[in-house]
Coordinates of C-alpha atoms and ligand atoms in Angstrom, one line a residue:
M14 CA 16.0 -31.2 12.3
I15 CA 12.5 -30.9 10.8
E16 CA 10.6 -28.2 12.5
K17 CA 7.2 -29.1 13.6
M18 CA 4.8 -26.4 12.5
E19 CA 1.8 -25.7 14.6
L20 CA -1.1 -24.0 13.0
L21 CA -2.3 -20.8 14.7
D22 CA -5.0 -21.1 17.3
V23 CA -7.6 -18.9 15.7
D24 CA -10.0 -18.9 18.6
K25 CA -7.3 -18.0 21.1
L26 CA -6.1 -15.1 18.9
I27 CA -9.6 -13.7 18.6
E28 CA -10.1 -14.1 22.4
E29 CA -6.8 -12.2 23.1
F30 CA -7.8 -9.5 20.7
E31 CA -11.2 -9.1 22.2
S32 CA -9.9 -8.9 25.8
M33 CA -7.2 -6.4 24.8
T34 CA -9.6 -4.1 23.0
K35 CA -12.0 -4.2 25.9
D36 CA -9.3 -2.8 28.0
A37 CA -7.8 -0.4 25.4
G38 CA -7.2 2.6 27.7
N39 CA -5.1 0.6 30.2
V40 CA -3.3 -1.3 27.5
Q41 CA -2.3 2.0 26.0
R42 CA -0.9 3.3 29.3
E43 CA 1.0 0.0 29.8
T44 CA 2.3 0.1 26.2
L45 CA 3.6 3.7 26.6
K46 CA 5.2 2.7 29.9
K47 CA 6.9 -0.3 28.2
I48 CA 8.2 1.8 25.3
L49 CA 9.6 4.5 27.6
E50 CA 11.2 1.9 30.0
E51 CA 12.9 0.1 27.2
N52 CA 14.1 3.2 25.6
G53 CA 14.5 5.7 28.4
C54 CA 18.2 5.7 28.1
A55 CA 18.1 6.9 24.5
E56 CA 19.7 10.3 24.0
Y57 CA 16.5 11.7 22.4
L58 CA 14.4 10.9 25.4
Q59 CA 17.1 11.8 27.9
N60 CA 17.2 15.3 26.5
L61 CA 13.5 15.9 27.0
G62 CA 13.4 15.8 30.8
L63 CA 11.1 12.9 31.4
N64 CA 13.4 11.8 34.2
G65 CA 12.0 8.3 34.3
R66 CA 8.3 9.3 34.1
T67 CA 6.2 7.0 31.9
D68 CA 2.7 8.3 32.2
P69 CA 0.8 9.8 29.2
E70 CA 0.5 13.3 30.8
S71 CA 4.2 13.7 31.4
F72 CA 4.9 12.2 28.1
K73 CA 2.7 14.7 26.3
A74 CA 4.1 17.6 28.3
C75 CA 7.8 16.8 27.6
V76 CA 7.9 15.2 24.2
P77 CA 7.1 17.4 21.1
L78 CA 5.1 16.4 18.1
V79 CA 7.6 15.7 15.3
T80 CA 7.7 15.0 11.6
H81 CA 10.2 12.9 9.8
N82 CA 12.2 16.1 9.0
D83 CA 12.7 16.7 12.7
L84 CA 14.1 13.3 13.3
Q85 CA 16.2 13.2 10.2
P86 CA 19.5 14.3 11.9
Y87 CA 19.1 11.6 14.6
I88 CA 18.3 8.9 12.0
Q89 CA 21.2 10.0 9.9
R90 CA 23.6 9.4 12.8
I91 CA 22.2 5.9 13.2
V92 CA 22.5 5.3 9.4
D93 CA 26.1 6.6 9.6
G94 CA 27.0 3.9 12.2
S95 CA 26.8 5.6 15.6
S96 CA 26.4 2.8 18.1
S97 CA 25.3 4.9 21.0
P98 CA 21.6 4.8 22.0
I99 CA 20.2 7.6 20.0
L100 CA 16.5 6.9 19.5
T101 CA 16.2 3.5 21.1
G102 CA 17.8 1.7 24.0
K103 CA 19.1 -1.2 21.9
P104 CA 21.0 -0.1 18.9
I105 CA 19.2 -0.1 15.6
T106 CA 20.8 -2.5 13.1
T107 CA 18.3 -2.3 10.2
I108 CA 16.8 0.7 8.3
S109 CA 13.6 0.7 6.3
L110 CA 13.3 2.9 3.3
S111 CA 9.7 4.0 3.1
S112 CA 8.3 3.9 -0.4
G113 CA 8.6 7.7 -0.4
T114 CA 6.5 8.0 -3.5
T115 CA 4.6 10.7 -1.8
Q116 CA 7.6 12.9 -1.1
G117 CA 9.5 12.1 -4.3
K118 CA 12.3 10.4 -2.5
P119 CA 12.7 7.5 -0.1
K120 CA 13.1 8.3 3.5
F121 CA 14.9 6.3 6.2
V122 CA 13.1 4.9 9.3
P123 CA 14.4 2.6 12.0
F124 CA 13.4 -1.1 11.9
N125 CA 14.0 -3.6 14.8
D126 CA 12.8 -6.9 16.2
E127 CA 9.9 -5.2 18.0
L128 CA 8.6 -3.8 14.8
M129 CA 8.9 -7.2 13.2
E130 CA 7.0 -8.8 16.0
T131 CA 4.2 -6.2 15.8
T132 CA 4.0 -6.8 12.0
L133 CA 3.5 -10.5 12.6
Q134 CA 1.0 -9.8 15.4
I135 CA -1.2 -7.8 13.0
Y136 CA -0.9 -10.4 10.3
R137 CA -2.0 -13.1 12.7
T138 CA -4.9 -11.0 14.1
S139 CA -6.5 -10.3 10.7
Y140 CA -5.8 -13.8 9.6
A141 CA -7.7 -15.2 12.6
F142 CA -10.8 -13.1 11.7
R143 CA -10.4 -13.8 8.0
T144 CA -10.1 -17.5 8.3
R145 CA -13.1 -17.7 10.5
E146 CA -15.2 -16.3 7.6
F147 CA -13.3 -17.7 4.7
P148 CA -11.5 -20.9 5.8
I149 CA -8.6 -22.0 3.7
E150 CA -7.1 -25.5 3.5
N151 CA -3.5 -26.3 3.7
G152 CA -2.6 -25.2 0.2
K153 CA -0.6 -22.4 -1.2
A154 CA -0.9 -18.7 -1.9
L155 CA 0.0 -16.8 -5.0
Q156 CA 1.7 -13.9 -3.2
L157 CA 2.8 -11.2 -5.6
I158 CA 5.6 -10.0 -3.4
Y159 CA 8.9 -8.7 -4.3
S160 CA 11.9 -7.9 -2.3
S161 CA 14.1 -5.0 -3.2
K162 CA 17.9 -5.1 -2.8
Q163 CA 19.1 -4.9 0.8
S164 CA 22.2 -2.7 0.9
K165 CA 24.6 -1.6 3.6
T166 CA 24.6 2.0 4.7
K167 CA 27.8 3.9 5.2
G168 CA 27.7 2.9 8.8
G169 CA 27.2 -0.8 8.1
L170 CA 23.5 -1.1 8.8
I171 CA 21.3 -3.2 6.6
A172 CA 18.9 -1.1 4.6
G173 CA 15.9 -2.1 2.5
T174 CA 12.2 -1.4 2.1
A175 CA 10.1 -2.3 5.1
T176 CA 8.5 -5.2 3.2
T177 CA 11.9 -6.4 2.2
N178 CA 13.0 -6.4 5.8
V179 CA 9.9 -8.3 6.8
F180 CA 10.1 -10.9 3.9
R181 CA 13.7 -11.6 4.6
N182 CA 13.1 -12.3 8.3
S183 CA 13.0 -16.0 9.0
Q184 CA 10.0 -15.5 11.2
F185 CA 8.0 -14.3 8.2
K186 CA 8.1 -17.7 6.6
N187 CA 7.3 -19.6 9.8
T188 CA 4.3 -17.3 10.3
M189 CA 3.1 -17.8 6.8
K190 CA 3.3 -21.6 7.3
A191 CA 1.4 -21.3 10.5
M192 CA -1.2 -19.3 8.6
Q193 CA -1.4 -21.9 5.8
S194 CA -0.4 -19.1 3.5
Q195 CA 2.9 -20.2 2.0
C196 CA 4.0 -18.5 -1.1
C197 CA 3.9 -20.8 -4.1
S198 CA 7.0 -19.3 -5.5
P199 CA 10.5 -20.1 -4.4
D200 CA 12.6 -17.6 -2.4
E201 CA 14.8 -17.0 -5.5
V202 CA 11.7 -15.5 -7.2
I203 CA 10.6 -13.3 -4.3
F204 CA 14.2 -12.1 -3.9
G205 CA 15.1 -12.0 -7.6
P206 CA 17.1 -9.0 -8.7
D207 CA 14.7 -8.0 -11.4
F208 CA 11.0 -7.5 -10.6
H209 CA 9.9 -8.1 -14.2
Q210 CA 11.5 -11.5 -14.2
S211 CA 10.1 -12.2 -10.7
L212 CA 6.6 -11.3 -11.7
Y213 CA 6.8 -13.6 -14.7
C214 CA 7.9 -16.4 -12.5
H215 CA 5.3 -15.7 -9.9
L216 CA 2.7 -16.1 -12.6
L217 CA 4.3 -19.3 -13.8
C218 CA 4.4 -20.8 -10.3
G219 CA 0.8 -19.8 -9.9
M220 CA -0.1 -21.8 -13.1
I221 CA 1.9 -24.8 -12.0
F222 CA 0.2 -24.9 -8.6
R223 CA -3.1 -23.6 -9.9
E224 CA -5.3 -26.3 -8.1
E225 CA -3.6 -25.7 -4.8
I226 CA -3.8 -21.9 -4.7
Q227 CA -6.1 -20.8 -1.9
F228 CA -5.9 -17.0 -2.2
I229 CA -4.0 -14.3 -4.1
S230 CA -2.3 -11.5 -2.3
S231 CA 0.1 -8.7 -2.4
T232 CA 1.0 -5.9 0.1
F233 CA -0.8 -3.2 -2.0
S234 CA -3.4 -4.4 -4.4
H235 CA -1.8 -2.4 -7.3
S236 CA 0.6 -5.3 -7.6
I237 CA -2.2 -7.8 -8.2
V238 CA -3.7 -5.7 -10.9
H239 CA -0.3 -5.1 -12.4
A240 CA 0.4 -8.8 -12.4
F241 CA -2.8 -9.7 -14.3
R242 CA -2.3 -6.9 -16.7
T243 CA 1.1 -8.4 -17.4
F244 CA -0.6 -11.9 -17.7
E245 CA -2.7 -10.5 -20.6
Q246 CA 0.6 -9.8 -22.4
V247 CA 2.6 -12.9 -21.6
W248 CA 0.0 -15.7 -21.3
E249 CA 1.0 -17.4 -24.5
E250 CA 4.7 -17.4 -23.5
L251 CA 3.7 -18.9 -20.1
C252 CA 1.7 -21.6 -21.8
A253 CA 4.7 -22.4 -24.1
D254 CA 7.0 -22.7 -21.0
I255 CA 4.5 -25.1 -19.4
R256 CA 4.1 -27.1 -22.6
E257 CA 7.8 -27.6 -23.1
G258 CA 8.9 -27.6 -19.5
V259 CA 11.5 -25.0 -20.4
L260 CA 11.7 -21.5 -19.0
T261 CA 11.7 -18.6 -21.5
S262 CA 15.1 -17.2 -22.3
R263 CA 13.9 -13.9 -21.0
I264 CA 14.6 -15.0 -17.5
T265 CA 18.3 -14.6 -17.3
F266 CA 19.3 -14.8 -13.6
P267 CA 20.9 -18.2 -13.0
S268 CA 19.5 -18.5 -9.4
V269 CA 16.0 -17.8 -10.6
R270 CA 16.4 -20.2 -13.6
S271 CA 17.7 -23.1 -11.5
A272 CA 14.9 -22.6 -8.8
M273 CA 12.3 -22.6 -11.6
A274 CA 13.8 -25.6 -13.3
K275 CA 13.0 -27.7 -10.2
L276 CA 9.3 -26.9 -10.6
L277 CA 8.8 -26.7 -14.3
K278 CA 8.1 -30.1 -16.1
P279 CA 6.6 -30.5 -19.5
N280 CA 2.9 -30.5 -19.1
P281 CA 1.0 -30.1 -22.4
E282 CA -2.4 -30.9 -20.8
L283 CA -2.0 -28.0 -18.4
A284 CA -0.8 -25.7 -21.2
D285 CA -3.8 -26.7 -23.4
L286 CA -6.2 -26.1 -20.5
I287 CA -4.9 -22.6 -19.7
H288 CA -4.8 -21.8 -23.4
K289 CA -8.4 -22.8 -23.8
K290 CA -9.5 -20.9 -20.8
C291 CA -7.8 -17.7 -21.8
L292 CA -9.4 -17.9 -25.3
G293 CA -12.8 -18.4 -23.8
L294 CA -12.7 -15.3 -21.7
N295 CA -14.4 -12.1 -22.7
N296 CA -12.0 -9.2 -22.2
W297 CA -10.3 -11.2 -19.4
Y298 CA -13.4 -11.0 -17.2
G299 CA -13.2 -13.6 -14.4
L300 CA -9.6 -14.5 -15.3
I301 CA -8.7 -15.2 -11.6
P302 CA -11.3 -17.8 -10.8
E303 CA -10.8 -19.4 -14.2
L304 CA -7.1 -19.8 -13.6
F305 CA -7.3 -20.8 -10.0
P306 CA -10.4 -22.9 -9.3
N307 CA -9.9 -23.2 -5.6
V308 CA -9.2 -19.6 -4.7
K309 CA -11.3 -18.3 -1.8
Y310 CA -10.5 -14.6 -1.9
I311 CA -8.1 -11.9 -3.0
Y312 CA -6.2 -10.1 -0.3
G313 CA -4.1 -6.9 -0.2
I314 CA -4.4 -3.2 0.9
M315 CA -7.3 -1.9 -1.2
T316 CA -8.1 1.4 0.5
G317 CA -6.8 4.9 0.1
S318 CA -4.7 5.3 -3.1
M319 CA -5.5 1.7 -4.0
E320 CA -9.2 2.3 -4.4
P321 CA -8.9 3.3 -8.1
Y322 CA -7.7 -0.3 -8.9
L323 CA -10.8 -2.0 -7.4
K324 CA -12.8 -1.8 -10.6
K325 CA -10.1 -3.7 -12.6
L326 CA -9.6 -6.1 -9.7
R327 CA -13.3 -7.0 -9.6
H328 CA -13.2 -7.5 -13.4
Y329 CA -10.5 -10.1 -13.0
A330 CA -11.9 -11.6 -9.8
R331 CA -15.6 -11.8 -10.9
D332 CA -17.5 -12.8 -7.7
L333 CA -14.5 -13.7 -5.5
P334 CA -14.4 -11.7 -2.2
L335 CA -11.9 -8.9 -2.2
I336 CA -10.6 -8.4 1.3
S337 CA -8.5 -5.3 2.2
A338 CA -5.4 -6.0 4.2
D339 CA -4.3 -4.1 7.3
Y340 CA -3.3 -0.5 7.9
G341 CA 0.3 0.4 8.7
S342 CA 3.4 2.0 7.4
S343 CA 7.2 1.5 7.4
E344 CA 7.1 3.5 10.6
G345 CA 4.8 1.0 12.4
W346 CA 1.5 -0.8 12.2
I347 CA -1.8 0.7 13.3
G348 CA -4.8 -1.4 12.8
A349 CA -6.2 -4.8 11.6
N350 CA -9.1 -5.5 9.3
V351 CA -11.3 -7.7 11.5
N352 CA -14.4 -7.4 9.4
P353 CA -13.3 -9.3 6.2
N354 CA -16.9 -9.5 5.0
V355 CA -17.1 -5.8 4.3
P356 CA -16.3 -4.6 0.8
P357 CA -13.0 -2.7 0.5
E358 CA -14.8 0.6 -0.1
L359 CA -16.1 0.3 3.5
A360 CA -13.1 -1.4 5.1
T361 CA -12.1 -0.1 8.5
Y362 CA -9.1 -1.0 10.7
V363 CA -9.3 -1.6 14.5
V364 CA -6.3 -0.2 16.3
L365 CA -4.3 -2.8 18.2
P366 CA -3.7 -1.0 21.5
D367 CA -0.5 -2.9 22.4
I368 CA 1.5 -2.3 19.2
G369 CA 2.3 1.3 19.8
Y370 CA 1.0 4.4 21.6
F371 CA -1.4 6.3 19.5
E372 CA -2.7 9.9 19.5
F373 CA -4.9 11.7 17.1
I374 CA -5.0 15.3 16.0
P375 CA -8.6 16.5 15.4
L376 CA -8.9 18.1 12.0
K377 CA -12.1 19.8 12.6
E378 CA -10.6 22.5 14.7
N379 CA -7.9 25.0 13.6
V380 CA -5.2 22.6 12.8
E381 CA -2.2 24.3 14.3
E382 CA -3.8 24.7 17.7
A383 CA -5.7 21.4 17.9
K384 CA -4.6 19.2 20.8
P385 CA -4.0 15.6 20.1
V386 CA -6.4 13.2 21.9
G387 CA -5.8 9.6 23.1
L388 CA -6.9 6.4 21.5
T389 CA -10.1 6.0 23.6
E390 CA -11.0 9.7 23.4
V391 CA -11.6 9.9 19.7
K392 CA -15.2 10.6 18.5
V393 CA -17.2 8.7 16.0
G394 CA -17.6 10.6 12.7
E395 CA -14.6 12.9 13.2
E396 CA -11.4 13.0 11.2
Y397 CA -7.9 12.9 12.7
E398 CA -4.3 12.9 11.8
V399 CA -2.5 9.8 13.2
I400 CA 0.4 10.2 15.6
I401 CA 2.6 7.2 16.4
T402 CA 4.9 6.4 19.3
S403 CA 6.5 3.1 18.4
F404 CA 8.9 0.5 19.8
A405 CA 11.3 1.5 17.1
G406 CA 12.4 4.9 18.2
L407 CA 9.6 7.2 17.0
Y408 CA 8.0 9.4 19.6
R409 CA 4.8 11.4 18.8
Y410 CA 5.6 11.1 15.1
R411 CA 3.1 12.7 12.7
L412 CA 2.4 10.0 10.1
G413 CA 0.7 12.4 7.8
D414 CA -2.4 10.2 7.2
V415 CA -5.9 11.3 7.7
V416 CA -8.4 8.8 9.1
K417 CA -12.0 8.9 10.1
V418 CA -13.4 7.2 13.2
T419 CA -16.4 5.1 12.1
G420 CA -17.1 3.3 15.4
F421 CA -15.5 1.3 18.1
H422 CA -14.6 -2.4 18.5
N423 CA -15.0 -2.8 22.2
L424 CA -13.1 0.3 23.4
S425 CA -10.6 0.5 20.5
P426 CA -11.6 2.8 17.5
E427 CA -12.3 1.6 14.0
L428 CA -10.5 3.8 11.5
K429 CA -11.4 4.4 7.9
F430 CA -8.4 5.6 5.9
I431 CA -9.2 8.9 4.2
C432 CA -6.0 10.2 2.6
R433 CA -2.6 11.6 3.1
R434 CA -2.6 14.8 5.1
N435 CA -0.6 16.8 2.6
L436 CA -2.8 19.0 0.5
M437 CA -1.9 18.0 -3.0
L438 CA -3.6 20.4 -5.3
T439 CA -3.6 24.0 -4.1
I440 CA -2.9 27.2 -5.9
N441 CA -4.4 29.9 -3.8
I442 CA -7.4 29.3 -1.5
D443 CA -8.3 26.0 -3.0
K444 CA -7.6 22.8 -1.1
N445 CA -7.9 19.4 -2.8
T446 CA -6.7 16.1 -1.4
E447 CA -5.9 12.8 -2.9
K448 CA -9.4 11.7 -2.2
D449 CA -10.9 14.7 -4.0
L450 CA -8.8 13.9 -7.0
Q451 CA -9.8 10.3 -6.9
L452 CA -13.5 11.3 -6.8
A453 CA -13.1 13.7 -9.8
V454 CA -11.3 11.0 -11.8
E455 CA -14.1 8.5 -11.0
A456 CA -16.8 10.9 -12.0
A457 CA -15.1 11.8 -15.3
S458 CA -14.2 8.2 -16.2
K459 CA -17.8 7.2 -15.8
L460 CA -18.5 9.3 -18.9
N461 CA -16.4 6.8 -20.8
T462 CA -18.2 3.6 -20.1
E463 CA -20.1 3.6 -23.5
E464 CA -16.8 4.1 -25.3
K465 CA -15.4 1.0 -23.5
L466 CA -12.3 3.0 -22.5
E467 CA -10.6 2.6 -19.2
V468 CA -8.4 5.0 -17.1
L469 CA -5.5 2.7 -16.4
D470 CA -3.7 5.1 -14.1
F471 CA -3.6 8.8 -13.3
S472 CA -1.7 11.6 -11.6
S473 CA -1.8 15.4 -11.3
H474 CA 0.3 18.5 -11.1
V475 CA -0.2 22.1 -10.3
D476 CA 1.2 24.1 -13.2
L477 CA 2.2 27.5 -12.0
S478 CA 4.2 28.3 -15.2
T479 CA 0.9 29.7 -16.6
N480 CA -0.7 32.8 -15.3
P481 CA -3.0 32.1 -13.5
G482 CA -1.8 28.6 -12.5
H483 CA -4.0 25.6 -13.3
Y484 CA -4.5 22.0 -12.4
V485 CA -3.1 19.4 -14.8
I486 CA -4.5 15.8 -14.7
F487 CA -2.5 13.1 -16.5
W488 CA -4.4 10.0 -17.7
E489 CA -3.2 6.8 -19.2
I490 CA -6.1 5.2 -21.0
S491 CA -6.8 2.1 -23.0
G492 CA -8.9 2.0 -26.1
E493 CA -9.6 4.5 -28.9
V494 CA -11.8 7.3 -27.7
R495 CA -13.4 10.2 -29.5
E496 CA -12.1 13.8 -29.0
E497 CA -15.5 15.0 -27.9
V498 CA -15.6 12.5 -25.1
L499 CA -12.2 13.5 -23.8
E500 CA -13.2 17.2 -24.0
E501 CA -16.2 16.3 -21.9
C502 CA -14.1 14.3 -19.5
C503 CA -11.9 17.4 -19.0
N504 CA -14.9 19.6 -18.3
C505 CA -16.2 17.0 -15.9
L506 CA -12.9 16.9 -14.0
D507 CA -12.9 20.6 -13.7
R508 CA -16.5 20.6 -12.4
S509 CA -15.8 17.7 -10.0
F510 CA -13.5 19.7 -7.7
V511 CA -16.3 21.1 -5.6
D512 CA -14.3 22.7 -2.9
A513 CA -15.5 26.3 -2.5
G514 CA -12.0 27.8 -2.8
Y515 CA -11.5 26.1 -6.1
V516 CA -14.9 26.9 -7.6
S517 CA -14.8 30.6 -6.6
S518 CA -11.2 30.9 -7.9
R519 CA -12.2 29.3 -11.2
K520 CA -15.2 31.6 -11.6
I521 CA -13.0 34.7 -11.3
N522 CA -10.2 33.1 -13.3
A523 CA -7.8 33.2 -10.3
I524 CA -7.2 29.6 -11.3
G525 CA -7.0 28.8 -15.0
P526 CA -8.9 26.1 -16.9
L527 CA -8.1 22.6 -15.8
E528 CA -6.0 20.7 -18.3
L529 CA -6.3 17.0 -19.1
R530 CA -3.2 15.5 -20.6
V531 CA -3.5 12.0 -22.1
V532 CA -0.2 10.1 -21.9
Q533 CA 1.1 7.2 -24.0
R534 CA 0.4 3.6 -23.0
G535 CA 3.3 2.5 -20.7
T536 CA 4.0 5.9 -19.2
F537 CA 3.0 4.8 -15.6
Q538 CA 5.1 1.6 -16.1
K539 CA 8.0 4.0 -16.8
I540 CA 7.3 5.8 -13.5
L541 CA 7.2 2.5 -11.6
N542 CA 10.5 1.5 -13.2
H543 CA 11.9 4.9 -12.2
Y544 CA 11.0 4.3 -8.5
V545 CA 12.2 0.7 -8.5
G546 CA 15.5 2.0 -9.9
L547 CA 15.7 4.3 -6.9
G548 CA 15.4 1.3 -4.6
A549 CA 11.7 1.2 -4.0
A550 CA 10.1 -2.2 -4.1
L551 CA 7.2 -3.1 -6.3
S552 CA 5.4 -4.5 -3.2
Q553 CA 5.2 -1.0 -1.7
F554 CA 4.7 1.0 -4.8
K555 CA 2.0 3.6 -4.8
T556 CA 1.5 5.8 -7.9
P557 CA 2.3 9.4 -7.0
R558 CA -1.1 11.0 -7.3
C559 CA 0.4 14.5 -7.4
V560 CA 3.7 15.3 -8.8
G561 CA 5.3 18.5 -7.6
S562 CA 7.8 20.6 -9.5
T563 CA 10.6 19.3 -7.2
N564 CA 10.0 15.8 -8.4
N565 CA 11.4 16.8 -11.7
E566 CA 12.3 13.3 -13.1
V567 CA 8.8 11.9 -12.7
L568 CA 7.3 15.2 -14.0
Q569 CA 9.5 14.8 -17.1
I570 CA 8.4 11.3 -17.7
L571 CA 4.8 12.4 -17.6
C572 CA 5.3 15.5 -19.7
N573 CA 7.5 13.8 -22.3
N574 CA 4.8 11.2 -23.0
V575 CA 1.8 13.4 -23.5
V576 CA 0.0 12.6 -26.7
K577 CA -3.0 14.9 -26.4
S578 CA -4.1 17.7 -24.2
Y579 CA -7.4 19.4 -23.5
F580 CA -8.4 22.5 -21.6
S581 CA -11.7 22.7 -19.8
T582 CA -14.4 25.1 -21.0
A583 CA -16.6 24.3 -17.9
F584 CA -16.4 27.8 -16.4
Ligands
AMP30 P1 5.1 3.1 3.2 O1 5.7 4.4 3.2 O2 5.4 2.3 2.0 O3 5.4 2.3 4.4 O4 3.5 3.3 3.1 C1 2.8 3.6 4.2 C2 1.6 4.5 3.8 O5 0.7 3.7 3.0 C3 0.7 4.8 5.0 O6 1.1 6.0 5.7 C4 -0.6 5.1 4.3 O7 -0.7 6.4 3.7 C5 -0.6 4.0 3.2 N1 -1.4 2.8 3.7 C6 -0.9 1.8 4.4 N2 -1.9 0.9 4.7 C7 -3.0 1.4 4.2 C8 -4.3 1.0 4.2 N3 -4.7 -0.2 4.7 N4 -5.2 1.8 3.5 C9 -4.8 2.9 2.9 N5 -3.6 3.4 2.9 C10 -2.7 2.6 3.5

């Protein structure tokens, strides 16, 4: 039977969102009630003495704030196959592996139908607002998405990254169709066993359907930049495949080859056209609109640890709008980008009050004692740590993200993502976050513009093997650059950490001179390969911005590839 696909009713979706956010406080109460009613019989909640109460006050009084570590024993029993209701009323049958690049190893979180539904809800909501500003026709999307392997846990549950669990769900495809956003690549490419091969085929499909492509997307925008950097390397091979209608022998998986064979026909005109366009570009500036004449925008998460890739993305995208995708995690979704006109640096996310119950720990006060506040009690201008209570078995779960409230959409707050909560760089009284590191790298890389050199990626490490300890910043750069410039970059990095603890420690040499280590080209690709080898998906990959000593393998990759190192003389 051919399924009739209805397009989404954008006006209705927006209307629903508006009325729900106007009533955010009540919707939150109702949502908590629903979560607790559906899962009240779960062992975890039974032990906390709620006795059927579902109001926020009782909930907060009985249920403790937890981290992933606290829930680990419960989740482990689920993973091992216990079928009793442990965290949720209905048994969990699927597990998500969060990308885990922040902690050095993937962690398990429950995934269920409710989480799938909230994922689609957030996709639909931001689509409605996006499409009102930037209408798309019924074409295709070049979606740079990849699915990692789904495996079975010891207890027989399906396990994969959250994006894998979403992409493999049949509802994902239907929703993409209803959003006129079908991926131009066949499933065999998305679910291909090797992401290098999938990436090549995504690019090839993009070329084949170039006139129909309406937008380019990925979960995290790193994948888009990564794809077009790869395009710079393989464009001639892509053109050759299109010319002859024969796929390069580099693609070895039979399922991928036969799916691609159905699409690939000899097309010398197209090959000539792409060849000519590529030769006509200056340092690949404007590559995307040249390749895809009908693209309306680029879409993917561009905030937080993705911000450093914006410069390169703009270079490829020329004047195409860059729209940041929504805010969420493997644990659950939080907010939608309903202001697609805003540049990614200013993007905010409006919390959907019915996809979970949200609390926020104020960070202004003494952190350990600060009491979490409810969704409608947050204050504009203040920073908070996000706490999630989800439909998938997480109760008062500290997500570890820091957000800032920038305003309200009706009664629901608009959040700006600030950084991960974990302090990354700290030796004694200094405290520097991922954001501080990003700002320091930005400042130092600006010194390079005259040299036409580019920081391709970066990370950091606290080296306590020296006395005193010192910060190490790893850079992968492109282009030849003079020693003096890198020495100045190193000093600039050191000076750019302006937190009082750092500056005063540096002055008295309680922290040693910052060290800039330049690594070989391809080092960050090796790190990516390492994580993918561990089961992470390229779709969810985030470069670890700080590598601790416990993450020995990644630290070794970085240290083994150092070509030059500089010590700051700034203090
Ligand atoms: P994962 O563990 O792969 O599910 O990644 C979830 C984490 O990615 C979140 O906790 C955030 O730290 C980050 N993240 C997700 N969405 C966004 C966003 N829109 N902006 C910035 N960071 C995000």
